[in-house]
PDB file of C-alpha atoms in Angstrom:
ATOM      1  CA  MET V 194     -17.606 -22.600  -8.295  1.00 45.00           C
ATOM      2  CA  ILE V 195     -15.810 -19.274  -8.242  1.00 53.00           C
ATOM      3  CA  ALA V 196     -13.388 -18.754 -11.102  1.00 60.00           C
ATOM      4  CA  ASN V 197     -10.031 -17.317 -10.206  1.00 77.00           C
ATOM      5  CA  GLN V 198      -9.476 -13.870 -11.671  1.00 80.00           C
ATOM      6  CA  ILE V 199      -6.433 -11.709 -12.219  1.00 82.00           C
ATOM      7  CA  LEU V 200      -6.730  -7.973 -12.903  1.00 81.00           C
ATOM      8  CA  GLY V 201      -4.187  -5.225 -13.542  1.00 78.00           C
ATOM      9  CA  GLN V 202      -0.451  -5.609 -13.209  1.00 70.00           C
ATOM     10  CA  ASN V 203       0.649  -8.998 -11.893  1.00 64.00           C
ATOM     11  CA  GLU V 204       3.882  -9.694 -13.682  1.00 58.00           C
ATOM     12  CA  ARG V 205       6.564 -11.494 -11.734  1.00 58.00           C
ATOM     13  CA  GLU V 206      10.174 -11.901 -12.589  1.00 55.00           C
ATOM     14  CA  LEU V 207      10.392 -15.531 -11.645  1.00 56.00           C
ATOM     15  CA  ASP V 208      14.026 -15.998 -12.553  1.00 56.00           C
ATOM     16  CA  GLU V 209      15.212 -13.204 -10.342  1.00 65.00           C
ATOM     17  CA  LYS V 210      16.453 -13.780  -6.843  1.00 75.00           C
ATOM     18  CA  SER V 211      14.219 -12.253  -4.244  1.00 79.00           C
ATOM     19  CA  GLU V 212      14.055 -11.808  -0.511  1.00 85.00           C
ATOM     20  CA  TYR V 213      10.807 -11.379   1.322  1.00 89.00           C
ATOM     21  CA  LEU V 214       9.142 -10.838   4.638  1.00 93.00           C
ATOM     22  CA  VAL V 215       5.570 -11.850   5.510  1.00 95.00           C
ATOM     23  CA  LEU V 216       3.436 -10.718   8.449  1.00 94.00           C
ATOM     24  CA  SER V 217       0.240 -12.651   9.019  1.00 93.00           C
ATOM     25  CA  PHE V 218      -2.697 -11.974  11.355  1.00 89.00           C
ATOM     26  CA  SER V 219      -5.673 -14.130  12.262  1.00 85.00           C
ATOM     27  CA  PRO V 220      -8.939 -12.268  11.647  1.00 78.00           C
ATOM     28  CA  LEU V 221     -10.502 -14.040  14.629  1.00 74.00           C
ATOM     29  CA  SER V 222      -8.028 -13.096  17.324  1.00 72.00           C
ATOM     30  CA  ALA V 223      -8.758  -9.444  18.137  1.00 72.00           C
ATOM     31  CA  PRO V 224     -11.364  -6.789  17.418  1.00 72.00           C
ATOM     32  CA  ILE V 225     -10.505  -4.213  14.775  1.00 68.00           C
ATOM     33  CA  ARG V 226     -10.232  -1.314  17.259  1.00 69.00           C
ATOM     34  CA  SER V 227      -7.478  -2.987  19.216  1.00 75.00           C
ATOM     35  CA  ARG V 228      -5.800  -4.011  15.968  1.00 79.00           C
ATOM     36  CA  TRP V 229      -5.671  -0.535  14.463  1.00 83.00           C
ATOM     37  CA  ARG V 230      -2.523   0.541  16.279  1.00 82.00           C
ATOM     38  CA  ASN V 231      -0.821  -2.570  14.961  1.00 87.00           C
ATOM     39  CA  ASN V 232      -1.269  -1.358  11.356  1.00 91.00           C
ATOM     40  CA  GLY V 233       1.027   1.594  11.970  1.00 92.00           C
ATOM     41  CA  LEU V 234       3.597  -0.472  13.840  1.00 92.00           C
ATOM     42  CA  SER V 235       3.681  -3.120  11.091  1.00 95.00           C
ATOM     43  CA  ALA V 236       3.861  -0.521   8.313  1.00 96.00           C
ATOM     44  CA  ASP V 237       6.694   1.361  10.064  1.00 96.00           C
ATOM     45  CA  PHE V 238       8.520  -1.940  10.512  1.00 95.00           C
ATOM     46  CA  LEU V 239       8.275  -2.777   6.795  1.00 96.00           C
ATOM     47  CA  GLY V 240       9.471   0.742   5.921  1.00 95.00           C
ATOM     48  CA  ASP V 241      12.474   0.390   8.228  1.00 92.00           C
ATOM     49  CA  PHE V 242      13.162  -3.147   7.010  1.00 91.00           C
ATOM     50  CA  VAL V 243      13.430  -2.095   3.367  1.00 91.00           C
ATOM     51  CA  THR V 244      16.211   0.372   4.171  1.00 86.00           C
ATOM     52  CA  THR V 245      18.511  -2.463   5.230  1.00 81.00           C
ATOM     53  CA  PHE V 246      18.722  -3.475   1.561  1.00 77.00           C
ATOM     54  CA  PHE V 247      19.904  -0.129   0.263  1.00 74.00           C
ATOM     55  CA  SER V 248      23.456   0.033  -0.942  1.00 63.00           C
ATOM     56  CA  ALA V 249      25.731   2.810   0.213  1.00 56.00           C
ATOM     57  CA  GLU V 250      26.873   3.581  -3.321  1.00 54.00           C
ATOM     58  CA  GLY V 251      26.644   6.915  -5.095  1.00 49.00           C
ATOM     59  CA  ASP V 252      26.279  10.415  -3.804  1.00 49.00           C
ATOM     60  CA  LEU V 253      25.292  10.108  -0.191  1.00 50.00           C
ATOM     61  CA  THR V 254      23.005  13.130  -0.060  1.00 57.00           C
ATOM     62  CA  ASP V 255      21.045  12.112  -3.147  1.00 61.00           C
ATOM     63  CA  ALA V 256      21.047   8.489  -2.048  1.00 66.00           C
ATOM     64  CA  SER V 257      19.686   9.262   1.379  1.00 82.00           C
ATOM     65  CA  ALA V 258      16.927  11.489  -0.038  1.00 83.00           C
ATOM     66  CA  HIS V 259      16.001   8.729  -2.462  1.00 84.00           C
ATOM     67  CA  GLN V 260      16.048   6.105   0.282  1.00 88.00           C
ATOM     68  CA  LYS V 261      13.820   8.268   2.425  1.00 91.00           C
ATOM     69  CA  GLU V 262      11.337   8.445  -0.466  1.00 93.00           C
ATOM     70  CA  ILE V 263      11.297   4.649  -0.814  1.00 94.00           C
ATOM     71  CA  LYS V 264      11.034   4.085   2.926  1.00 95.00           C
ATOM     72  CA  HIS V 265       8.067   6.435   3.134  1.00 96.00           C
ATOM     73  CA  ALA V 266       6.374   4.919   0.053  1.00 97.00           C
ATOM     74  CA  VAL V 267       6.688   1.406   1.533  1.00 97.00           C
ATOM     75  CA  THR V 268       5.324   2.594   4.898  1.00 98.00           C
ATOM     76  CA  TYR V 269       2.418   4.453   3.262  1.00 98.00           C
ATOM     77  CA  ILE V 270       1.455   1.558   0.972  1.00 98.00           C
ATOM     78  CA  ALA V 271       1.747  -1.057   3.740  1.00 98.00           C
ATOM     79  CA  ASN V 272      -0.330   1.096   6.090  1.00 97.00           C
ATOM     80  CA  GLU V 273      -3.101   1.599   3.504  1.00 97.00           C
ATOM     81  CA  PHE V 274      -3.115  -2.093   2.590  1.00 97.00           C
ATOM     82  CA  LEU V 275      -3.375  -3.138   6.231  1.00 95.00           C
ATOM     83  CA  GLU V 276      -6.087  -0.580   6.985  1.00 93.00           C
ATOM     84  CA  ASN V 277      -8.134  -1.817   4.013  1.00 93.00           C
ATOM     85  CA  ALA V 278      -7.592  -5.469   4.915  1.00 93.00           C
ATOM     86  CA  MET V 279      -8.616  -4.853   8.538  1.00 90.00           C
ATOM     87  CA  LYS V 280     -11.720  -2.931   7.418  1.00 89.00           C
ATOM     88  CA  TYR V 281     -12.950  -5.281   4.734  1.00 90.00           C
ATOM     89  CA  HIS V 282     -11.811  -8.779   5.708  1.00 91.00           C
ATOM     90  CA  GLU V 283     -14.486 -11.352   6.373  1.00 89.00           C
ATOM     91  CA  ARG V 284     -14.654 -11.902  10.127  1.00 86.00           C
ATOM     92  CA  ASP V 285     -16.504 -15.210  10.087  1.00 84.00           C
ATOM     93  CA  VAL V 286     -13.878 -17.278   8.303  1.00 89.00           C
ATOM     94  CA  ASP V 287     -10.350 -18.088   9.393  1.00 90.00           C
ATOM     95  CA  ILE V 288      -8.571 -16.737   6.323  1.00 92.00           C
ATOM     96  CA  PRO V 289      -5.508 -14.827   7.539  1.00 92.00           C
ATOM     97  CA  ILE V 290      -4.762 -11.207   6.762  1.00 94.00           C
ATOM     98  CA  ALA V 291      -1.253 -11.220   5.333  1.00 96.00           C
ATOM     99  CA  ILE V 292       1.160  -8.573   4.136  1.00 97.00           C
ATOM    100  CA  ARG V 293       4.282  -9.443   2.207  1.00 96.00           C
ATOM    101  CA  LEU V 294       7.236  -7.286   1.249  1.00 96.00           C
ATOM    102  CA  GLU V 295       9.387  -8.692  -1.531  1.00 94.00           C
ATOM    103  CA  LEU V 296      12.596  -7.244  -2.900  1.00 91.00           C
ATOM    104  CA  THR V 297      14.430  -8.109  -6.085  1.00 87.00           C
ATOM    105  CA  GLY V 298      17.306  -6.284  -7.759  1.00 81.00           C
ATOM    106  CA  THR V 299      14.902  -4.058  -9.647  1.00 84.00           C
ATOM    107  CA  GLN V 300      11.669  -3.710  -7.758  1.00 91.00           C
ATOM    108  CA  ILE V 301       9.864  -3.734  -4.439  1.00 94.00           C
ATOM    109  CA  THR V 302       6.515  -5.489  -4.274  1.00 96.00           C
ATOM    110  CA  ILE V 303       4.071  -5.127  -1.394  1.00 97.00           C
ATOM    111  CA  THR V 304       1.212  -7.601  -1.386  1.00 97.00           C
ATOM    112  CA  ALA V 305      -1.755  -7.842   0.964  1.00 97.00           C
ATOM    113  CA  SER V 306      -4.380 -10.558   1.100  1.00 96.00           C
ATOM    114  CA  ASN V 307      -7.531 -11.190   3.083  1.00 95.00           C
ATOM    115  CA  GLY V 308     -10.795 -13.117   2.892  1.00 95.00           C
ATOM    116  CA  VAL V 309     -13.989 -11.465   1.618  1.00 95.00           C
ATOM    117  CA  GLY V 310     -17.578 -12.493   0.951  1.00 94.00           C
ATOM    118  CA  ALA V 311     -18.810 -12.647  -2.638  1.00 92.00           C
ATOM    119  CA  GLU V 312     -20.682  -9.313  -2.424  1.00 92.00           C
ATOM    120  CA  GLN V 313     -17.683  -7.435  -1.075  1.00 92.00           C
ATOM    121  CA  ALA V 314     -15.526  -9.053  -3.782  1.00 94.00           C
ATOM    122  CA  ASP V 315     -17.950  -7.843  -6.470  1.00 94.00           C
ATOM    123  CA  ARG V 316     -17.881  -4.288  -5.092  1.00 93.00           C
ATOM    124  CA  TYR V 317     -14.089  -4.344  -5.079  1.00 94.00           C
ATOM    125  CA  LYS V 318     -13.918  -5.755  -8.629  1.00 95.00           C
ATOM    126  CA  ALA V 319     -16.209  -2.963  -9.833  1.00 94.00           C
ATOM    127  CA  PHE V 320     -13.917  -0.367  -8.259  1.00 94.00           C
ATOM    128  CA  VAL V 321     -10.856  -2.053  -9.790  1.00 95.00           C
ATOM    129  CA  ALA V 322     -12.546  -1.872 -13.210  1.00 95.00           C
ATOM    130  CA  THR V 323     -13.072   1.878 -12.658  1.00 94.00           C
ATOM    131  CA  ILE V 324      -9.410   2.345 -11.726  1.00 95.00           C
ATOM    132  CA  LEU V 325      -8.219   0.398 -14.772  1.00 94.00           C
ATOM    133  CA  SER V 326     -10.350   2.438 -17.150  1.00 95.00           C
ATOM    134  CA  SER V 327      -9.677   5.925 -15.709  1.00 94.00           C
ATOM    135  CA  ASP V 328      -6.886   8.413 -15.208  1.00 95.00           C
ATOM    136  CA  ALA V 329      -5.860   7.971 -11.554  1.00 94.00           C
ATOM    137  CA  GLY V 330      -5.297  11.711 -10.999  1.00 94.00           C
ATOM    138  CA  ASP V 331      -8.728  12.688 -12.344  1.00 95.00           C
ATOM    139  CA  LEU V 332     -10.412   9.884 -10.442  1.00 95.00           C
ATOM    140  CA  LEU V 333      -8.613  10.911  -7.237  1.00 94.00           C
ATOM    141  CA  VAL V 334      -9.808  14.528  -7.503  1.00 94.00           C
ATOM    142  CA  ARG V 335     -13.334  13.327  -8.301  1.00 92.00           C
ATOM    143  CA  GLN V 336     -13.325  11.009  -5.275  1.00 90.00           C
ATOM    144  CA  LEU V 337     -12.115  13.844  -3.027  1.00 90.00           C
ATOM    145  CA  GLU V 338     -14.907  16.125  -4.282  1.00 90.00           C
ATOM    146  CA  GLU V 339     -17.481  13.374  -3.789  1.00 88.00           C
ATOM    147  CA  SER V 340     -16.204  12.520  -0.326  1.00 81.00           C
ATOM    148  CA  SER V 341     -16.708  16.147   0.736  1.00 77.00           C
ATOM    149  CA  MET V 342     -20.369  15.768  -0.177  1.00 77.00           C
ATOM    150  CA  GLY V 343     -20.538  12.420   1.582  1.00 69.00           C
ATOM    151  CA  THR V 344     -21.382  10.649  -1.682  1.00 59.00           C
ATOM    152  CA  ALA V 345     -18.133   8.729  -2.307  1.00 55.00           C
ATOM    153  CA  PRO V 346     -19.202   5.139  -2.911  1.00 53.00           C
ATOM    154  CA  ASN V 347     -15.881   3.664  -1.855  1.00 52.00           C
ATOM    155  CA  ALA V 348     -13.870   5.803   0.523  1.00 58.00           C
ATOM    156  CA  SER V 349     -11.078   3.269   0.846  1.00 58.00           C
ATOM    157  CA  GLY V 350     -10.395   3.487  -2.885  1.00 87.00           C
ATOM    158  CA  LEU V 351      -8.637   6.753  -2.187  1.00 92.00           C
ATOM    159  CA  GLY V 352      -5.636   4.954  -0.699  1.00 95.00           C
ATOM    160  CA  LEU V 353      -5.176   2.947  -3.887  1.00 96.00           C
ATOM    161  CA  LEU V 354      -5.543   6.050  -6.056  1.00 96.00           C
ATOM    162  CA  THR V 355      -2.919   7.972  -4.068  1.00 96.00           C
ATOM    163  CA  MET V 356      -0.520   5.021  -4.477  1.00 96.00           C
ATOM    164  CA  ILE V 357      -0.851   5.228  -8.273  1.00 96.00           C
ATOM    165  CA  ASN V 358      -1.013   9.005  -8.573  1.00 96.00           C
ATOM    166  CA  ASP V 359       1.422  10.153  -5.870  1.00 96.00           C
ATOM    167  CA  TYR V 360       3.899   7.240  -5.713  1.00 96.00           C
ATOM    168  CA  GLY V 361       3.855   5.881  -9.298  1.00 95.00           C
ATOM    169  CA  VAL V 362       2.883   2.423  -8.088  1.00 96.00           C
ATOM    170  CA  ARG V 363       1.557  -0.284 -10.436  1.00 96.00           C
ATOM    171  CA  LEU V 364      -1.306  -2.188  -8.851  1.00 97.00           C
ATOM    172  CA  GLY V 365      -2.549  -5.715  -9.535  1.00 96.00           C
ATOM    173  CA  TRP V 366      -5.377  -7.809  -8.116  1.00 96.00           C
ATOM    174  CA  GLN V 367      -6.142 -11.469  -7.769  1.00 96.00           C
ATOM    175  CA  PHE V 368      -9.432 -13.038  -6.656  1.00 96.00           C
ATOM    176  CA  GLU V 369      -9.266 -16.731  -5.746  1.00 95.00           C
ATOM    177  CA  GLY V 370     -11.810 -19.211  -4.438  1.00 93.00           C
ATOM    178  CA  ASN V 371     -10.968 -20.899  -1.145  1.00 86.00           C
ATOM    179  CA  PRO V 372     -11.646 -24.669  -0.952  1.00 88.00           C
ATOM    180  CA  ARG V 373     -12.175 -24.569   2.828  1.00 89.00           C
ATOM    181  CA  TYR V 374     -14.762 -21.800   2.683  1.00 92.00           C
ATOM    182  CA  PRO V 375     -17.052 -22.076  -0.355  1.00 91.00           C
ATOM    183  CA  GLY V 376     -18.657 -18.727  -1.199  1.00 90.00           C
ATOM    184  CA  PHE V 377     -15.701 -16.734   0.131  1.00 94.00           C
ATOM    185  CA  LEU V 378     -12.722 -15.449  -1.805  1.00 95.00           C
ATOM    186  CA  VAL V 379      -9.177 -14.517  -1.015  1.00 96.00           C
ATOM    187  CA  VAL V 380      -8.436 -11.122  -2.517  1.00 96.00           C
ATOM    188  CA  THR V 381      -4.795 -10.214  -3.061  1.00 97.00           C
ATOM    189  CA  THR V 382      -3.726  -6.686  -3.946  1.00 97.00           C
ATOM    190  CA  SER V 383      -0.145  -6.042  -5.013  1.00 97.00           C
ATOM    191  CA  ALA V 384       1.757  -2.802  -5.451  1.00 97.00           C
ATOM    192  CA  VAL V 385       4.970  -2.696  -7.446  1.00 96.00           C
ATOM    193  CA  LEU V 386       7.388   0.128  -6.748  1.00 93.00           C
ATOM    194  CA  LEU V 387      10.237   0.667  -9.176  1.00 82.00           C
ATOM    195  CA  PRO V 388      12.828   2.431  -7.070  1.00 75.00           C
ATOM    196  CA  GLY V 389      14.971   3.453 -10.022  1.00 64.00           C
ATOM    197  CA  PRO V 390      18.613   2.831 -10.918  1.00 51.00           C
ATOM    198  CA  GLY V 391      21.323   2.883  -8.291  1.00 44.00           C
ATOM    199  CA  THR V 392      19.075   2.016  -5.392  1.00 46.00           C
ATOM    200  CA  GLY V 393      20.699  -1.339  -4.975  1.00 45.00           C
ATOM    201  CA  VAL V 394      17.817  -3.090  -3.251  1.00 50.00           C
ATOM    202  CA  ALA V 395      18.259  -6.823  -2.639  1.00 38.00           C
ATOM    203  CA  LYS V 396      21.672  -7.110  -4.233  1.00 37.00           C
TER     204      LYS V 396
ATOM    205  CA  MET Y 133      -5.211  27.419  22.807  1.00 87.00           C
ATOM    206  CA  LYS Y 134      -7.390  24.530  21.655  1.00 94.00           C
ATOM    207  CA  THR Y 135      -5.730  21.165  21.201  1.00 97.00           C
ATOM    208  CA  ILE Y 136      -6.564  17.619  20.079  1.00 97.00           C
ATOM    209  CA  THR Y 137      -4.044  14.967  20.998  1.00 97.00           C
ATOM    210  CA  GLY Y 138      -3.656  11.245  20.391  1.00 95.00           C
ATOM    211  CA  GLU Y 139      -1.028   8.609  21.019  1.00 91.00           C
ATOM    212  CA  SER Y 140       1.039   9.677  18.017  1.00 94.00           C
ATOM    213  CA  PHE Y 141      -0.110  13.222  17.198  1.00 97.00           C
ATOM    214  CA  GLU Y 142      -0.881  16.688  18.491  1.00 98.00           C
ATOM    215  CA  ILE Y 143      -2.997  19.405  16.874  1.00 98.00           C
ATOM    216  CA  ARG Y 144      -3.096  22.954  18.264  1.00 97.00           C
ATOM    217  CA  MET Y 145      -5.129  25.953  17.170  1.00 96.00           C
ATOM    218  CA  GLU Y 146      -4.104  29.539  17.897  1.00 93.00           C
ATOM    219  CA  ASP Y 147      -6.488  31.428  20.177  1.00 91.00           C
ATOM    220  CA  ASN Y 148      -7.456  33.805  17.346  1.00 92.00           C
ATOM    221  CA  HIS Y 149      -8.094  30.806  15.061  1.00 91.00           C
ATOM    222  CA  SER Y 150      -5.556  32.096  12.534  1.00 94.00           C
ATOM    223  CA  ALA Y 151      -3.402  28.968  12.427  1.00 96.00           C
ATOM    224  CA  VAL Y 152      -3.556  25.256  13.188  1.00 98.00           C
ATOM    225  CA  PHE Y 153      -0.360  23.324  13.902  1.00 98.00           C
ATOM    226  CA  PHE Y 154      -0.043  19.586  13.236  1.00 98.00           C
ATOM    227  CA  LYS Y 155       2.616  17.332  14.715  1.00 98.00           C
ATOM    228  CA  GLY Y 156       3.363  13.593  14.560  1.00 98.00           C
ATOM    229  CA  ALA Y 157       1.632  10.803  12.641  1.00 97.00           C
ATOM    230  CA  LEU Y 158      -2.109  10.764  11.933  1.00 97.00           C
ATOM    231  CA  ARG Y 159      -3.528   7.336  11.171  1.00 96.00           C
ATOM    232  CA  LEU Y 160      -7.098   7.461  12.446  1.00 95.00           C
ATOM    233  CA  SER Y 161      -9.483   4.883  11.065  1.00 90.00           C
ATOM    234  CA  GLY Y 162     -11.970   6.842   9.002  1.00 86.00           C
ATOM    235  CA  VAL Y 163     -14.301   9.799   8.483  1.00 86.00           C
ATOM    236  CA  THR Y 164     -15.931   9.532  11.922  1.00 90.00           C
ATOM    237  CA  ASP Y 165     -12.628   9.428  13.796  1.00 93.00           C
ATOM    238  CA  TYR Y 166     -11.379  12.470  11.857  1.00 95.00           C
ATOM    239  CA  LEU Y 167     -14.552  14.492  12.473  1.00 95.00           C
ATOM    240  CA  PRO Y 168     -13.324  16.325  15.631  1.00 97.00           C
ATOM    241  CA  ILE Y 169     -10.230  17.483  13.714  1.00 98.00           C
ATOM    242  CA  LEU Y 170     -12.316  18.613  10.732  1.00 97.00           C
ATOM    243  CA  GLU Y 171     -14.633  20.510  13.103  1.00 97.00           C
ATOM    244  CA  LEU Y 172     -11.632  22.232  14.704  1.00 97.00           C
ATOM    245  CA  LEU Y 173     -10.300  23.216  11.268  1.00 97.00           C
ATOM    246  CA  LYS Y 174     -13.680  24.613  10.270  1.00 97.00           C
ATOM    247  CA  GLU Y 175     -13.540  27.009  13.248  1.00 96.00           C
ATOM    248  CA  THR Y 176     -10.844  28.902  11.312  1.00 97.00           C
ATOM    249  CA  LEU Y 177     -13.458  29.710   8.648  1.00 96.00           C
ATOM    250  CA  VAL Y 178     -15.734  31.522  11.120  1.00 95.00           C
ATOM    251  CA  ASN Y 179     -14.571  35.167  11.178  1.00 92.00           C
ATOM    252  CA  PRO Y 180     -11.492  34.089   9.207  1.00 93.00           C
ATOM    253  CA  THR Y 181      -8.124  35.778   9.512  1.00 93.00           C
ATOM    254  CA  ASN Y 182      -6.137  36.620   6.404  1.00 93.00           C
ATOM    255  CA  PRO Y 183      -4.581  34.233   5.681  1.00 95.00           C
ATOM    256  CA  VAL Y 184      -5.812  31.050   7.363  1.00 97.00           C
ATOM    257  CA  VAL Y 185      -2.727  28.883   7.969  1.00 97.00           C
ATOM    258  CA  LEU Y 186      -2.361  25.135   8.385  1.00 98.00           C
ATOM    259  CA  ASP Y 187       1.148  24.356   9.540  1.00 98.00           C
ATOM    260  CA  LEU Y 188       1.895  20.776   8.498  1.00 98.00           C
ATOM    261  CA  LYS Y 189       5.681  20.927   8.581  1.00 97.00           C
ATOM    262  CA  GLU Y 190       5.900  18.601  11.589  1.00 98.00           C
ATOM    263  CA  LEU Y 191       3.214  16.199  10.370  1.00 98.00           C
ATOM    264  CA  ASP Y 192       5.352  13.216   9.401  1.00 97.00           C
ATOM    265  CA  PHE Y 193       2.589  10.868   8.292  1.00 98.00           C
ATOM    266  CA  LEU Y 194      -1.019  11.153   7.131  1.00 98.00           C
ATOM    267  CA  ASN Y 195      -3.096   8.194   5.959  1.00 96.00           C
ATOM    268  CA  SER Y 196      -5.561   8.432   3.087  1.00 95.00           C
ATOM    269  CA  SER Y 197      -8.494   8.959   5.482  1.00 94.00           C
ATOM    270  CA  GLY Y 198      -6.570  11.978   6.774  1.00 96.00           C
ATOM    271  CA  ILE Y 199      -6.012  13.204   3.218  1.00 95.00           C
ATOM    272  CA  THR Y 200      -9.783  12.938   2.727  1.00 94.00           C
ATOM    273  CA  MET Y 201     -10.352  15.002   5.891  1.00 95.00           C
ATOM    274  CA  LEU Y 202      -7.882  17.693   4.705  1.00 96.00           C
ATOM    275  CA  SER Y 203      -9.523  17.842   1.286  1.00 95.00           C
ATOM    276  CA  ARG Y 204     -12.941  18.234   2.865  1.00 95.00           C
ATOM    277  CA  PHE Y 205     -11.599  21.268   4.727  1.00 97.00           C
ATOM    278  CA  VAL Y 206      -9.958  22.670   1.585  1.00 97.00           C
ATOM    279  CA  ILE Y 207     -13.250  22.322  -0.322  1.00 96.00           C
ATOM    280  CA  GLU Y 208     -15.083  24.135   2.522  1.00 96.00           C
ATOM    281  CA  ALA Y 209     -12.497  26.931   2.357  1.00 97.00           C
ATOM    282  CA  ARG Y 210     -12.744  27.114  -1.440  1.00 96.00           C
ATOM    283  CA  ASP Y 211     -16.520  27.330  -1.362  1.00 95.00           C
ATOM    284  CA  GLN Y 212     -16.502  30.224   1.112  1.00 95.00           C
ATOM    285  CA  ALA Y 213     -15.729  33.562  -0.558  1.00 90.00           C
ATOM    286  CA  GLY Y 214     -12.611  35.485   0.446  1.00 92.00           C
ATOM    287  CA  ILE Y 215     -10.602  32.774   2.196  1.00 96.00           C
ATOM    288  CA  ASN Y 216      -6.849  32.822   1.656  1.00 96.00           C
ATOM    289  CA  LEU Y 217      -5.571  29.426   2.698  1.00 97.00           C
ATOM    290  CA  TYR Y 218      -1.858  28.766   3.269  1.00 97.00           C
ATOM    291  CA  LEU Y 219      -0.317  25.373   3.920  1.00 98.00           C
ATOM    292  CA  ILE Y 220       3.152  25.311   5.427  1.00 98.00           C
ATOM    293  CA  ALA Y 221       4.921  22.106   4.432  1.00 98.00           C
ATOM    294  CA  SER Y 222       8.409  20.672   4.623  1.00 97.00           C
ATOM    295  CA  GLU Y 223      10.705  19.517   1.824  1.00 94.00           C
ATOM    296  CA  SER Y 224      12.134  16.881   4.111  1.00 94.00           C
ATOM    297  CA  ILE Y 225       8.802  15.095   4.625  1.00 96.00           C
ATOM    298  CA  VAL Y 226       8.118  12.880   1.623  1.00 95.00           C
ATOM    299  CA  TRP Y 227       4.319  12.919   1.529  1.00 97.00           C
ATOM    300  CA  HIS Y 228       4.130  16.730   1.478  1.00 97.00           C
ATOM    301  CA  ALA Y 229       5.618  17.069  -2.005  1.00 95.00           C
ATOM    302  CA  ARG Y 230       3.830  13.940  -3.194  1.00 95.00           C
ATOM    303  CA  SER Y 231       0.266  14.494  -2.040  1.00 96.00           C
ATOM    304  CA  LEU Y 232      -0.397  18.143  -1.152  1.00 97.00           C
ATOM    305  CA  LYS Y 233      -0.457  19.141  -4.827  1.00 95.00           C
ATOM    306  CA  ASN Y 234      -3.734  17.215  -5.171  1.00 95.00           C
ATOM    307  CA  LEU Y 235      -5.309  19.781  -2.843  1.00 96.00           C
ATOM    308  CA  GLN Y 236      -4.311  22.518  -5.271  1.00 96.00           C
ATOM    309  CA  ARG Y 237      -6.330  20.752  -7.957  1.00 96.00           C
ATOM    310  CA  LEU Y 238      -9.326  21.158  -5.643  1.00 96.00           C
ATOM    311  CA  MET Y 239      -8.511  24.783  -4.802  1.00 96.00           C
ATOM    312  CA  PRO Y 240      -6.190  26.430  -7.350  1.00 96.00           C
ATOM    313  CA  ALA Y 241      -5.758  29.522  -5.129  1.00 96.00           C
ATOM    314  CA  LEU Y 242      -4.342  27.401  -2.296  1.00 97.00           C
ATOM    315  CA  VAL Y 243      -0.797  28.467  -1.389  1.00 97.00           C
ATOM    316  CA  ILE Y 244       1.666  25.736  -0.403  1.00 97.00           C
ATOM    317  CA  HIS Y 245       4.811  27.070   1.196  1.00 96.00           C
ATOM    318  CA  LEU Y 246       7.576  24.450   1.265  1.00 93.00           C
ATOM    319  CA  THR Y 247      10.222  25.207   3.891  1.00 91.00           C
TER     320      THR Y 247
END
């Protein structure tokens, strides 16, 4: 029996109204090469979608610069999440790869989930433990140095570190057993963006 | 002029290897896919001009695998004596201000010119 596990930031404001959009892909339906282009299209779509919730209040120049920042952050995060999910999902089980964009009055949350085998889950948990116990900026520079020597143990971790370091994102993780597929887990990674006052998302 | 193109991007290197221009969105899938671009960049370090310029101001998007590729080049440039590396970036492209500063932590002498 695999115990469910929650790591990092996973707070939810349950009382708040939210709006959300979910894209879901079957891991069995197409090889990763032909799927890769879809990551960019989906990420661009989520980035464009989030802009429809911006209010037109405030100074237009500042507002549009700020909106551009949020749009890009959403696109970047969604793209990294999808790339990681496509790379690491377990191909032998029909656990969908899903990405969800959720907006409340105060925050934007992007969540990705996919199925993994127990070994891959353990590797990911170990990396999460490193992230939670380190300074993201220092760890990012260290990973970049190591990657240049070809010794980076987890190249995909760089996407998560840039989210924290460059975009001020708070990350959270959840590992859950799946009753249909014993021995496999569903890993969910969430990124919370706090767009700041006056953004007016999901009013 | 040497070029590498893909569905969403174009990379061109000046004939004298003094500058490499990037345009579009780079979302290749990992180290192996980025290798031809890294190899092209490394050509600027053979008989280098002063400075060596990477013009990124039309590169709208770069995924983290691309950031890894750029940092590998920056580390190569840092570790070779006498290289002056300039990055031309744009204030209107969000990731430039957000992520290029990490490269300066790898190579403090790196010059980033925001236009």
